[in-house]
C-alpha positions as a Markdown table, in Angstrom:
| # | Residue | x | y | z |
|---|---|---|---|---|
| 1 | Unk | -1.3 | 0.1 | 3.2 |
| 2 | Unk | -5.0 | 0.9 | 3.9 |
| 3 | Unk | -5.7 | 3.5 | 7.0 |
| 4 | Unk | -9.3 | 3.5 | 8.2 |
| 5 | Unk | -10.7 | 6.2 | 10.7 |
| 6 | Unk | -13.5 | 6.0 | 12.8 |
| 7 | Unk | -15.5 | 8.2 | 14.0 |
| 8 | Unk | -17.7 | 7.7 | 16.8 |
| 9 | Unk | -20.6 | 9.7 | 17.6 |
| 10 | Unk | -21.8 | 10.4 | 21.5 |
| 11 | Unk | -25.3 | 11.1 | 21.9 |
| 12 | Unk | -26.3 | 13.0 | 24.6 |
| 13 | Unk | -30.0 | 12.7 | 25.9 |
| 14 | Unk | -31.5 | 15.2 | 28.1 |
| 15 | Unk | -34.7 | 15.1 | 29.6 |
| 16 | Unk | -37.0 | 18.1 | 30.1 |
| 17 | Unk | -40.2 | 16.8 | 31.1 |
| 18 | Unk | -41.8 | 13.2 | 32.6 |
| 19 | Unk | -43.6 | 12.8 | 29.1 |
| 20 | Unk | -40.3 | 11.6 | 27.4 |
| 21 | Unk | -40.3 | 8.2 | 29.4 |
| 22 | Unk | -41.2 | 6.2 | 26.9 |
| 23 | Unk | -38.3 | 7.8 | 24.1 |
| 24 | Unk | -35.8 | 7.7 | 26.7 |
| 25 | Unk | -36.8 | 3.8 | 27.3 |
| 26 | Unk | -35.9 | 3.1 | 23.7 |
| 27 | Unk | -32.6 | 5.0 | 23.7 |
| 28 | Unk | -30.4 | 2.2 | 25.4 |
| 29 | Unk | -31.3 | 0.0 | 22.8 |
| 30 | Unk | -30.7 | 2.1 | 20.0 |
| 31 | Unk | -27.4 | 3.6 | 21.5 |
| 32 | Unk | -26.8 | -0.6 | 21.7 |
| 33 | Unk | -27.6 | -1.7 | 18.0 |
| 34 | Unk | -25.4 | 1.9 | 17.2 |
| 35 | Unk | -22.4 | 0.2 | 19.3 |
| 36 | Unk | -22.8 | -3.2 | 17.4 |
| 37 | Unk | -22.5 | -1.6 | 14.1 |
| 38 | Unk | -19.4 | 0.5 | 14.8 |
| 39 | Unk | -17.4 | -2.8 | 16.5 |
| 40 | Unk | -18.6 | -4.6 | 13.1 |
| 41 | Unk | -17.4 | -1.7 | 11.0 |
| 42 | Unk | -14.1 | -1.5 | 12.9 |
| 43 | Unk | -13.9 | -5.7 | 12.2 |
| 44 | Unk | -14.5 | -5.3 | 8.7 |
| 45 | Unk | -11.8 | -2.7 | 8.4 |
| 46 | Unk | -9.4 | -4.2 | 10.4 |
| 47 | Unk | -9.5 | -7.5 | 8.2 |
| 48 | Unk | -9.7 | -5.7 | 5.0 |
| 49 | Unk | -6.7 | -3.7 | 5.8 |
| 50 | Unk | -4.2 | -6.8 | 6.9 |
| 51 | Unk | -5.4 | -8.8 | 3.6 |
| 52 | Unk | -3.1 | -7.7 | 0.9 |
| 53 | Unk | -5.4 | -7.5 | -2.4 |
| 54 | Unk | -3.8 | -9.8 | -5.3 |
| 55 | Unk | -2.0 | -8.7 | -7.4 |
| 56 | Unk | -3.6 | -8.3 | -11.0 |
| 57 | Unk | -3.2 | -11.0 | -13.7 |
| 58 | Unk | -1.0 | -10.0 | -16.7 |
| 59 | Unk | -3.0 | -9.9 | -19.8 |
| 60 | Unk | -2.2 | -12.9 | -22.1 |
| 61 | Unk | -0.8 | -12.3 | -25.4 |
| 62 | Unk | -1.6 | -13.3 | -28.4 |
| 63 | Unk | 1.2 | -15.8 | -30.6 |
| 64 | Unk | 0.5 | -13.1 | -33.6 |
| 65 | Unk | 1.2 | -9.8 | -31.4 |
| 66 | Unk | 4.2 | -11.7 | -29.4 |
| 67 | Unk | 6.8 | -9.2 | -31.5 |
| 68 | Unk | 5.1 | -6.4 | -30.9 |
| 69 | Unk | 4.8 | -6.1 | -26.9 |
| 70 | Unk | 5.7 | -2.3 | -26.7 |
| 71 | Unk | 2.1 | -1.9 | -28.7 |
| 72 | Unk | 0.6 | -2.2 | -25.2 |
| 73 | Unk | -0.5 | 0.4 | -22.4 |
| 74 | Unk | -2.4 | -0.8 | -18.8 |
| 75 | Unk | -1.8 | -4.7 | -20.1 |
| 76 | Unk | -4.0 | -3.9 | -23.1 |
| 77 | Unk | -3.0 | -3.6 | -27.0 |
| 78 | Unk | -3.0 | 0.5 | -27.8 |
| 79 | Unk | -6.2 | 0.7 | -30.3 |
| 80 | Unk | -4.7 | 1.4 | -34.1 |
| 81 | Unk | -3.7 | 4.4 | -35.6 |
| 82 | Unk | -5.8 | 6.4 | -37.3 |
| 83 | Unk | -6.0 | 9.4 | -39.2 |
| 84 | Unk | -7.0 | 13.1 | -37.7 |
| 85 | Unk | -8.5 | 15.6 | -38.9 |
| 86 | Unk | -6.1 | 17.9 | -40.4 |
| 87 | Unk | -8.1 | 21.1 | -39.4 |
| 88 | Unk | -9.1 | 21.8 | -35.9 |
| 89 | Unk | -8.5 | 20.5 | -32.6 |
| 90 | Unk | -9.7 | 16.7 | -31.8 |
| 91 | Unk | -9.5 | 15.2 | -28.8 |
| 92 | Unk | -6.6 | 12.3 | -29.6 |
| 93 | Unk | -4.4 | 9.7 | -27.7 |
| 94 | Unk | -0.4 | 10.1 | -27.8 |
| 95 | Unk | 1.4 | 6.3 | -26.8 |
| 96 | Unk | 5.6 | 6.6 | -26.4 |
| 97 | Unk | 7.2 | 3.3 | -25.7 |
| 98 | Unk | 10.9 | 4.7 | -24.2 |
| 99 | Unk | 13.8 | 2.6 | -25.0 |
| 100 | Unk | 16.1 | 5.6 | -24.7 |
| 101 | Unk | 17.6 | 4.4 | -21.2 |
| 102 | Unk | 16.7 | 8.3 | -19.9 |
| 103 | Unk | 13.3 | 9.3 | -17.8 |
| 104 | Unk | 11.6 | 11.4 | -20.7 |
| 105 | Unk | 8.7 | 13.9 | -20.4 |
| 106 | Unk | 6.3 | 14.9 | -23.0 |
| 107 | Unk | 6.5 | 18.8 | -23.4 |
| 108 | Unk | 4.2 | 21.2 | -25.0 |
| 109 | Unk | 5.2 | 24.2 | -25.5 |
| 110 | Unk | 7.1 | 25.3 | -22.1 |
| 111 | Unk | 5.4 | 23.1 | -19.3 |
| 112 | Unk | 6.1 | 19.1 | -19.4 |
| 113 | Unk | 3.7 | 16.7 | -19.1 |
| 114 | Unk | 3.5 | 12.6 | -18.3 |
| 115 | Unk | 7.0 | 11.3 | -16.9 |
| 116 | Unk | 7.6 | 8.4 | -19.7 |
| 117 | Unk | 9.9 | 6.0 | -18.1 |
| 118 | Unk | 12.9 | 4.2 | -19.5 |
| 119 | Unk | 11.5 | 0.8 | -20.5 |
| 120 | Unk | 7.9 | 2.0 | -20.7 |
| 121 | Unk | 4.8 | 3.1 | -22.4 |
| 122 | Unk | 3.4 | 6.4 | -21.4 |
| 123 | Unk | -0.2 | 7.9 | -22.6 |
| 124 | Unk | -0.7 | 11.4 | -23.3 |
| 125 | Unk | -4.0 | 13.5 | -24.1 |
| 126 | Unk | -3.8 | 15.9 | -27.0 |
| 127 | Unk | -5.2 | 17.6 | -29.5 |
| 128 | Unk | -4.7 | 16.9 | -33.3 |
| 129 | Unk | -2.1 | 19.5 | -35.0 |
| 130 | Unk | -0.6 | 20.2 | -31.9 |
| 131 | Unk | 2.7 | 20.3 | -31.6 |
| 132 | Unk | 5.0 | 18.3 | -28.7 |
| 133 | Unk | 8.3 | 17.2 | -28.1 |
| 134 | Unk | 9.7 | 14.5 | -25.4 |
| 135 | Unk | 12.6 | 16.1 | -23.3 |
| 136 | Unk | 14.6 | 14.8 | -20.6 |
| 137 | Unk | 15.1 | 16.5 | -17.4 |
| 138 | Unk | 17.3 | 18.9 | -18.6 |
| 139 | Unk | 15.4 | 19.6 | -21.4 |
| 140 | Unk | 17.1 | 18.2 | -24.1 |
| 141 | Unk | 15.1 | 17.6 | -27.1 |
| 142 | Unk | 14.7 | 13.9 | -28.2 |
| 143 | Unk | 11.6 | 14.3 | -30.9 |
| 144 | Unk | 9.4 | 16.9 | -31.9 |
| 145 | Unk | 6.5 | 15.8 | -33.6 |
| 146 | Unk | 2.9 | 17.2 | -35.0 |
| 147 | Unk | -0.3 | 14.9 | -34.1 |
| 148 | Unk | -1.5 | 13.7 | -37.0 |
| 149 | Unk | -3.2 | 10.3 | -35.9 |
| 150 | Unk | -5.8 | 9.5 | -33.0 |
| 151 | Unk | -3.7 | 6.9 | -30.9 |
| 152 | Unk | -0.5 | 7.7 | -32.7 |
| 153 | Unk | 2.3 | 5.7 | -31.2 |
| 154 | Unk | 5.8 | 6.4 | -31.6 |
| 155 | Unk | 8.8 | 4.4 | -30.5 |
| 156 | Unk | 12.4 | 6.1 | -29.2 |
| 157 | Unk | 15.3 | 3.7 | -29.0 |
């Protein structure tokens, strides 16, 4: 659902002296060519908002990755694992694939982050070395685990 506002614009023209003749005279057409635009902007957004946009293609797989579908996140494959630095914070990407039939959350320290649900693949930004756990509503702990790898992915059945 697409809502478009308009907002149109009076202008007021007042006249203080018989030497504005010749501004006034161009005012009507200007105040004109000002009304054409706004009824072609209203078309426009009228059309735009009763077309439905496509929906998006999904992303063909290869035969050799065809096992290996919960390696994917926005249609794309998740980038490979790869060691982190073991010293320092770096900037990393966490992927869950949830098979657990529960919503999950990532949790880091007290607050939770990223609902994960059941049957998908969630993304999390983190830092290497820290350490997170995915919880369920209640809190319950299903893993805790130290980053260790820049888009380390980790599978709960």
């Amino acid at each position: 659902v697409t809502i478009v506002s308009l907002t149109i614009i009076a202008v007021v023209i007042t006249r203080s002296d018989s030497s504005s003749d010749d501004l006034l005279a161009s005012e009507p057409r200007k105040l004109a060519l000002a009304n054409d635009r706004i009824a072609t902007l209203a078309t426009k957004a009228t059309s735009t908002a009763a077309t439905p946009k496509p929906a998006p293609s999904p992303a063909p797989f290869a035969a050799a990755t065809a096992t290996h579908t919960k390696k994917f996140f926005d249609g794309k494959p998740i980038p490979p694992e790869k060691k982190a630095p073991s010293k320092g914070f770096t900037a990393v990407n966490i992927y869950l694939h949830n098979e657990t039939g529960a919503q999950l959350f990532f949790r880091l320290g007290r607050k939770n982050y990223n609902t994960i649900p059941s049957g998908y693949t969630a993304r999390q930004k983190a830092f290497a070395n820290e350490k997170w756990s995915v919880v369920d509503f209640e809190g319950n702990v299903y893993k805790s685990f130290r980053v260790t790898h820049y888009n380390q992915f980790i599978n709960l059945k």
